Short mmCIF file of C-alpha atoms in Angstrom, two decimals:
data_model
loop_
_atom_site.label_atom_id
_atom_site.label_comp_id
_atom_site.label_asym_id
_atom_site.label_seq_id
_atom_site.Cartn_x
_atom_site.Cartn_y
_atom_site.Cartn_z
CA UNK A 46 8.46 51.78 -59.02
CA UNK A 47 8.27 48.44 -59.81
CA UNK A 48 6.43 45.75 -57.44
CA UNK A 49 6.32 41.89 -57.76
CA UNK A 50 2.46 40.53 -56.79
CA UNK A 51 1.14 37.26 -55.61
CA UNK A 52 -2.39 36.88 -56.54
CA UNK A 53 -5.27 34.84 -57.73
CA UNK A 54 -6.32 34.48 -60.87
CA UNK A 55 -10.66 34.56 -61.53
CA UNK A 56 -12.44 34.63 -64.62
CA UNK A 57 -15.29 36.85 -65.25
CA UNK A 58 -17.55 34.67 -67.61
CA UNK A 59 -20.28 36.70 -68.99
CA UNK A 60 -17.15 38.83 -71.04
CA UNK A 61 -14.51 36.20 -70.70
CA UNK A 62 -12.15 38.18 -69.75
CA UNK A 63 -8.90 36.77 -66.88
CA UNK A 64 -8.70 39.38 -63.84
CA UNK A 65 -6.00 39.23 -60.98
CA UNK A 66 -7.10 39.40 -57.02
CA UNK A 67 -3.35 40.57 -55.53
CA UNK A 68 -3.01 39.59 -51.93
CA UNK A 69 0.10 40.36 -51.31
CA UNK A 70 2.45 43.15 -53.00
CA UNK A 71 6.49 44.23 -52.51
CA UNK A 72 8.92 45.73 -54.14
CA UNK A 73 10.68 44.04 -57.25
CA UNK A 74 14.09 42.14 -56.63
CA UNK A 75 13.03 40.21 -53.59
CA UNK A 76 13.00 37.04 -56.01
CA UNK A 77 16.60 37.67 -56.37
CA UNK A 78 17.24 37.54 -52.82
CA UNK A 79 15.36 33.90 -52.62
CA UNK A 80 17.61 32.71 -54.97
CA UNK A 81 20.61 33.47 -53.22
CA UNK A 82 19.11 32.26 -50.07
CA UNK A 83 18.38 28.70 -51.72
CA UNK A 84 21.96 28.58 -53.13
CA UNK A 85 23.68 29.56 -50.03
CA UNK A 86 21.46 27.19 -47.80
CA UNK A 87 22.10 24.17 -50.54
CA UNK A 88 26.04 24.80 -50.22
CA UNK A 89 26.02 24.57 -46.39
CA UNK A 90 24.06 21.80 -45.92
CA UNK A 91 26.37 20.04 -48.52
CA UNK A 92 28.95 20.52 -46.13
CA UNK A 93 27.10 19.44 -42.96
CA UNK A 94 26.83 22.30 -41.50
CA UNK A 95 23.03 21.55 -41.04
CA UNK A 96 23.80 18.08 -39.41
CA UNK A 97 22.20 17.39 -35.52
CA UNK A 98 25.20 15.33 -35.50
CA UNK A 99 27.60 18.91 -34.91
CA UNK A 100 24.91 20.12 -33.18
CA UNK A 101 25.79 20.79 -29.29
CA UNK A 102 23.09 20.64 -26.16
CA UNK A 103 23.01 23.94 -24.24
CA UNK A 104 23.98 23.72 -20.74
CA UNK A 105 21.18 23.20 -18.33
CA UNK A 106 22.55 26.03 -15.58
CA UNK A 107 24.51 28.55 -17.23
CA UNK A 108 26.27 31.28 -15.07
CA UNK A 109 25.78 33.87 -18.02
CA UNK A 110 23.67 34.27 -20.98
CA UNK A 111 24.94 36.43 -23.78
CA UNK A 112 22.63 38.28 -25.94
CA UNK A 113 23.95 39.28 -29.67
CA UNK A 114 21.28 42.01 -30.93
CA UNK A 115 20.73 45.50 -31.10
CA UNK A 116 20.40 47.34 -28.03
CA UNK A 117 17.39 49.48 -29.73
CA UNK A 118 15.42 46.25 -30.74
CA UNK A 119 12.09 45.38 -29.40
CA UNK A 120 13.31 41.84 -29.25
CA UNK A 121 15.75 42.59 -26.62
CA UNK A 122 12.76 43.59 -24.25
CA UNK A 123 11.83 40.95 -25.16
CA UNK A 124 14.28 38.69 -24.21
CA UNK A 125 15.28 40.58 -21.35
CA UNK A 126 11.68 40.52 -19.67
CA UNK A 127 11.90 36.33 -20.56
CA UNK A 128 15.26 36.07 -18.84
CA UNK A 129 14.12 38.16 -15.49
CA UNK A 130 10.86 36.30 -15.34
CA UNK A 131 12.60 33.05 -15.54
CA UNK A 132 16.12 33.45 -14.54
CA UNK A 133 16.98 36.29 -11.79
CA UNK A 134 19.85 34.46 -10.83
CA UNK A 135 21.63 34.34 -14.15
CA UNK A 136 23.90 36.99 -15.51
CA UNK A 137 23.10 38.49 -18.74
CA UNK A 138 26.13 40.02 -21.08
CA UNK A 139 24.68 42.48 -24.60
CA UNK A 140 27.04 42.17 -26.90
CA UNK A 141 26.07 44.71 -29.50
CA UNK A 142 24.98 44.68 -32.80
CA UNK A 143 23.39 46.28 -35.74
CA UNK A 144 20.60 43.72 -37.02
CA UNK A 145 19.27 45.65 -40.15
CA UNK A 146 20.68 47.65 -43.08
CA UNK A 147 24.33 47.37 -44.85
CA UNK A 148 26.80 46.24 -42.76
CA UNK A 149 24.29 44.33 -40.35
CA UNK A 150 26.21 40.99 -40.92
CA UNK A 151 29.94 41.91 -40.52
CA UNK A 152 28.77 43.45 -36.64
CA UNK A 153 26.69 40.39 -35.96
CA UNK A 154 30.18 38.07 -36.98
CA UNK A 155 31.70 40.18 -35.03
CA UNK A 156 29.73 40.09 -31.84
CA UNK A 157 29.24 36.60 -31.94
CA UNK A 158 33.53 36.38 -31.97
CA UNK A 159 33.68 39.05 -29.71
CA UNK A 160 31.79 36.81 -27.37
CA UNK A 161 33.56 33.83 -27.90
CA UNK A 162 36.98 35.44 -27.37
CA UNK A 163 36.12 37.47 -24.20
CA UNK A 164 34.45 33.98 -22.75
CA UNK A 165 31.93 35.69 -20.19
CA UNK A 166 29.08 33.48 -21.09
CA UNK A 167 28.19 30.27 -21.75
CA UNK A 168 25.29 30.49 -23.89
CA UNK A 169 25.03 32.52 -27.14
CA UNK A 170 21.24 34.32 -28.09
CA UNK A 171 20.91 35.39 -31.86
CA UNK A 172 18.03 37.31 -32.15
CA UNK A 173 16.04 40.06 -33.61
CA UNK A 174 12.73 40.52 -34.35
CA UNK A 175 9.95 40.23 -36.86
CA UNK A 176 10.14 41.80 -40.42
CA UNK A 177 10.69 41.06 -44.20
CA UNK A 178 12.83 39.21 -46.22
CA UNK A 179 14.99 42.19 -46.73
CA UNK A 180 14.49 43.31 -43.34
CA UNK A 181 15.98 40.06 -41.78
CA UNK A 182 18.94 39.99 -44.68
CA UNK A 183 21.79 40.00 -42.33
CA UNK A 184 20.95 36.41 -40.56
CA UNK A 185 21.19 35.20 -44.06
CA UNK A 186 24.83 36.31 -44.78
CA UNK A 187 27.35 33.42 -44.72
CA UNK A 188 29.83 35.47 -43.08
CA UNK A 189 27.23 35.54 -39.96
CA UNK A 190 26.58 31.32 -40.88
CA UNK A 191 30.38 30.92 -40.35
CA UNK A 192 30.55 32.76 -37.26
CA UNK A 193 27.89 30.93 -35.60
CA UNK A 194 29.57 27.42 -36.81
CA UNK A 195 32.81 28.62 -35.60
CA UNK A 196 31.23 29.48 -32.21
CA UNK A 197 32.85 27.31 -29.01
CA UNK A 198 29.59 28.73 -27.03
CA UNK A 199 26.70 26.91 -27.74
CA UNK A 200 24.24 29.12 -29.82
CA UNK A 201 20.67 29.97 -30.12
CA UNK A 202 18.96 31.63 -32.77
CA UNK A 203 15.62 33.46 -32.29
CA UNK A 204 15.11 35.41 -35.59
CA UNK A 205 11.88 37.24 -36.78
CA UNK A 206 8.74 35.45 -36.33
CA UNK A 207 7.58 31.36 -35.64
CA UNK A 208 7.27 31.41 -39.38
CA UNK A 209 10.41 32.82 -40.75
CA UNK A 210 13.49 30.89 -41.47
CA UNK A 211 17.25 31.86 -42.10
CA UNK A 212 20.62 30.37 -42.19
CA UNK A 213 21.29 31.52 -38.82
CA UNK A 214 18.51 28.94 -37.80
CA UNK A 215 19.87 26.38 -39.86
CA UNK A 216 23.57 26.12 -38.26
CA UNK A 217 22.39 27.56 -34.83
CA UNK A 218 22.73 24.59 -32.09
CA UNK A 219 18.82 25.29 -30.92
CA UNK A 220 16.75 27.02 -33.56
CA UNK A 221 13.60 28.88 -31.20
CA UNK A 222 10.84 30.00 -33.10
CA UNK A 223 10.87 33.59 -31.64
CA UNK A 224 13.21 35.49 -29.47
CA UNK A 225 11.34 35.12 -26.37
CA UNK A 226 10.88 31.25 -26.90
CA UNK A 227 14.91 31.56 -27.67
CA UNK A 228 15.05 33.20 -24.10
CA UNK A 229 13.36 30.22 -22.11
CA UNK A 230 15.23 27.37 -24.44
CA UNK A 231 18.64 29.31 -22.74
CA UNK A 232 17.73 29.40 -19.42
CA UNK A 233 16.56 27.42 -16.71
CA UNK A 234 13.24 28.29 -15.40
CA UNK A 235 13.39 29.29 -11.70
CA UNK A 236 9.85 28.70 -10.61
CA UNK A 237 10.02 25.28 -12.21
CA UNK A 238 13.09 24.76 -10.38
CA UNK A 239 11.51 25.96 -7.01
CA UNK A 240 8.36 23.52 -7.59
CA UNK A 241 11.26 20.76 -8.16
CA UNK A 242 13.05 21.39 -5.08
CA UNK A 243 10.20 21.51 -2.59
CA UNK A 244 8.71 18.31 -4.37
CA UNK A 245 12.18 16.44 -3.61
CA UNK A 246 12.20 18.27 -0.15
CA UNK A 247 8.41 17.25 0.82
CA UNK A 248 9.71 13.58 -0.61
CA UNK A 249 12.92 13.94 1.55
CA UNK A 250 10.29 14.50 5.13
CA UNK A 251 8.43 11.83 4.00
CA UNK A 252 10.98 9.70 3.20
CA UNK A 253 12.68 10.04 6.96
CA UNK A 254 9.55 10.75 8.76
CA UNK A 255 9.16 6.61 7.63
CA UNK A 256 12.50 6.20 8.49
CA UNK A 257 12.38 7.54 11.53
CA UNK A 258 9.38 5.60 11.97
CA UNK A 259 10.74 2.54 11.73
CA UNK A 260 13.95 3.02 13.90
CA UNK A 261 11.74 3.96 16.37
CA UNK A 262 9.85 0.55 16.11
CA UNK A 263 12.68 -1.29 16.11
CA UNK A 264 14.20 0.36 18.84
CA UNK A 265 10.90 -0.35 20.98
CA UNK A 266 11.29 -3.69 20.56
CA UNK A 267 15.36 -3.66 20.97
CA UNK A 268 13.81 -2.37 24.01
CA UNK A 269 11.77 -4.60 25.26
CA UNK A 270 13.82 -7.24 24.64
CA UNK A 271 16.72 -5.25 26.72
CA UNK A 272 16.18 -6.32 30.50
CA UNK A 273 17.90 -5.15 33.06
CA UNK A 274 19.29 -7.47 35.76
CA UNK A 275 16.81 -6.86 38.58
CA UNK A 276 13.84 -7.61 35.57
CA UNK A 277 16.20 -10.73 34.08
CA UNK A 278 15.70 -12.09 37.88
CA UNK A 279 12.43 -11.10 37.88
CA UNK A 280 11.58 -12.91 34.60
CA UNK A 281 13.52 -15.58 35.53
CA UNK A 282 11.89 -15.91 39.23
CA UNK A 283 8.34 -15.87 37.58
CA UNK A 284 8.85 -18.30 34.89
CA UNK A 285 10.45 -20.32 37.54
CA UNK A 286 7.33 -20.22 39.61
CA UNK A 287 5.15 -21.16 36.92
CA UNK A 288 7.17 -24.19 36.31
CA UNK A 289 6.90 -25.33 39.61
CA UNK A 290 3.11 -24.73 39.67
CA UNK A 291 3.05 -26.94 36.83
CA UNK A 292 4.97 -29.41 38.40
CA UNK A 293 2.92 -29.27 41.22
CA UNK A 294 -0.49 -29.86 39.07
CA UNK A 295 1.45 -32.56 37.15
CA UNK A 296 3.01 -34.78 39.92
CA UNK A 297 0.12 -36.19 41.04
CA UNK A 298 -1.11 -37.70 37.87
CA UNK A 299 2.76 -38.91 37.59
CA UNK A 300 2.63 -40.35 41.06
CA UNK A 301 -0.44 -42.60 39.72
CA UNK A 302 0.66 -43.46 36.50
CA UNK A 303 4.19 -44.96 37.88
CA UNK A 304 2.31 -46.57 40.77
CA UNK A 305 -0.02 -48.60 38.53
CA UNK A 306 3.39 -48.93 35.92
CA UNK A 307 5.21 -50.62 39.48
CA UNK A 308 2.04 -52.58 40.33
CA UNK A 309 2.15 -54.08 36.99
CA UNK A 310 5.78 -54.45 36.92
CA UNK A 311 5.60 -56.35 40.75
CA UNK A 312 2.67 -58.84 39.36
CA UNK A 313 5.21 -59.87 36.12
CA UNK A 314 8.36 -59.87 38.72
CA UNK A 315 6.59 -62.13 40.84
CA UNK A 316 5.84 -64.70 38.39
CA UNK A 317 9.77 -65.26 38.05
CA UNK A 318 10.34 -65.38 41.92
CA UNK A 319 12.18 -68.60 42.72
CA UNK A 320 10.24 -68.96 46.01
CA UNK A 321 7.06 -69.16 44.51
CA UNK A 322 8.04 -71.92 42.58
CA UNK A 323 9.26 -73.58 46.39
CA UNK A 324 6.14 -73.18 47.41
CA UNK A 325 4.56 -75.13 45.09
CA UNK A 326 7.40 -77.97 46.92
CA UNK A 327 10.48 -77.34 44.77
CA UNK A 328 13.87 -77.07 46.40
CA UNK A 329 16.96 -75.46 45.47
CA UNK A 330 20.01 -77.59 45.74
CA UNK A 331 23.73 -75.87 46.31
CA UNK A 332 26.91 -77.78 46.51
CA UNK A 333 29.76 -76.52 48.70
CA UNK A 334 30.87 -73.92 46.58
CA UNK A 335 27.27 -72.58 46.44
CA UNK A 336 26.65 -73.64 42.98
CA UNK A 337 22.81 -74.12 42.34
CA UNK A 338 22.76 -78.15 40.97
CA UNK A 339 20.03 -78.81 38.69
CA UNK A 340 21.82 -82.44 38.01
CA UNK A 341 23.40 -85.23 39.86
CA UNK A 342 25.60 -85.28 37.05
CA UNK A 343 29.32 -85.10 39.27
CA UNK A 344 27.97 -85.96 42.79
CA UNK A 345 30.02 -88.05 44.62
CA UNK A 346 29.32 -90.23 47.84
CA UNK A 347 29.73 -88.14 50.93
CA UNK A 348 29.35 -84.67 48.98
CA UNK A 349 27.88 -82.23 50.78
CA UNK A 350 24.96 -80.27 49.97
CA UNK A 351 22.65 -77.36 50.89
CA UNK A 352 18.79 -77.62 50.45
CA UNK A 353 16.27 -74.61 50.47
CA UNK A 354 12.68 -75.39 50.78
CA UNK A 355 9.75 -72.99 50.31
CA UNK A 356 10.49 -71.95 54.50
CA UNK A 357 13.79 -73.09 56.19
CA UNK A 358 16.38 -75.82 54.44
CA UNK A 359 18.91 -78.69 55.14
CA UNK A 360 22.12 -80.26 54.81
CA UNK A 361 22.94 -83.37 53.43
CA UNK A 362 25.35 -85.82 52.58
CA UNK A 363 25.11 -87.92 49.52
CA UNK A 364 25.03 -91.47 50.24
CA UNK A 365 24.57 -92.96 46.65
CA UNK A 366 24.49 -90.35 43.62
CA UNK A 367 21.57 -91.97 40.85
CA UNK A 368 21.59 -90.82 37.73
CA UNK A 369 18.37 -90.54 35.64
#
């Protein structure tokens, strides 16, 4: 049988002689299947079949979840347990495959078609579990890289452990590091969703409790505002009242202050009055048309002519007119 080694090399000193620690041991040929897995990986990512760029998001609520394993693997459990835990609500279509041994890869291409063509789902689970190189073989066929690239479901790979990569991972749309991880990356989680919803609907009470609140407010003082016609009168009666009481308290004071403004007015009035200048023995002369003459300017002999004096007056005649 022959067996390749990895191990670490130690010198014994005292004899000089080179001695090998092995840590880890397999079967011979496994090299050969490295190489092929480089080369294969190099030629797809030449054609961008690697990019993000073709790389498509997986739905957030998906109505089915399709599973492309073996129904004997531990994986499926697995994912199954994940899906149940997380998902109740969401449907959950095997499509069957062999994972391991010779023909592993044409079944998994053909599962992953097989799901594509029938349509039931509309999210796409590679997976398997843990093992070797060897054992995980099939996820690096290209026939099983073209499949997944040729998928129209969205697909997520969930081979072997957080440490193991294939090709599947490499054109999957979501690579998860395990099969259960692949699980929760498909589906929605339900108690999250729950938490979510009675966050928004605790938000939502608050929200219109305040609302509510404040229409209320406002509607108290539309209220108040909102007389009827018995309390417009009633309003209207009272403010009336207190206007008069204040006219009441204020007429007095307005009674004084006009009586001393007429006093005052009276005293400068009577300063002008024509018959206190006749009392001082000025006259006021009229001619017949009971013009006021300040001027003998136009008097004729014989005019006649109307005198006022302080008390009582006269007529007269004008028996020689003298000028100044």
């Amino acid at each position: 049988m022959q067996v390749e080694v990895r191990a670490r090399v130690t010198l014994y000193e005292e004899r000089g002689n080179y001695q090998l620690v092995v840590e880890e041991i397999r079967k011979a040929g496994l090299g050969a299947l490295y190489e092929a897995f480089e080369k294969l990986k190099a030629r797809l990512q030449a054609e961008g079949l690697f990019e993000s760029a073709r790389k498509r998001p997986l739905p957030a609520f998906p109505r089915a979840i399709g599973i492309v394993t073996s129904p004997a693997a531990a994986a499926l459990r697995d994912v199954l347990t994940t899906l149940a835990r997380r998902a109740p609500m969401v449907c959950v279509v095997i499509y069957a495959a062999q994972v391991q041994g010779e023909g592993a890869a044409g079944q998994l291409a053909r599962a992953i078609a097989q799901a594509n063509a029938r349509a039931d789902c509309d999210v796409l689970i590679v997976c398997r579990g843990g093992g070797s190189l060897e054992d995980l073989w099939a996820f690096n066929e290209e026939v099983v890289a073209r499949a997944i690239v040729a998928s129209r479901i969205p697909v997520v790979s969930g081979v072997g452990h957080e440490t193991d990569f294939s090709i599947a991972d490499f054109v999957a749309d979501l690579r998860a590091p395990t099969p259960t991880a692949a699980a929760a990356a498909a589906s929605p989680d339900r108690e999250a969703l729950l938490d979510e919803v009675e966050a928004l609907r605790r938000r939502l009470m608050r929200d219109a409790r305040r609302l509510v609140e404040t229409r209320a407010q406002r509607l108290d003082r539309a209220a108040r505002r909102l007389l009827t016609p018995a309390q417009r009168l009633e309003r209207d009666r009272e403010r009336i009242g207190e206007l008069a009481r204040r006219m009441r308290r204020a007429m007095p004071a307005a009674l004084r202050y006009h009586e001393r403004h007429l006093g005052a007015l009276r005293s400068a009035l009577s300063h002008l009055d024509p018959t206190q200048v006749l009392g001082r023995g000025y006259s006021i002369v009229r001619d017949a048309q009971g013009h006021v003459r300040s001027s003998s300017a136009g008097l004729a002999k014989g005019d006649a002519l109307d005198v006022t004096f302080a008390t009582g007056g006269a007529a007269v005649t004008v028996r020689e007119p003298r000028g100044e």
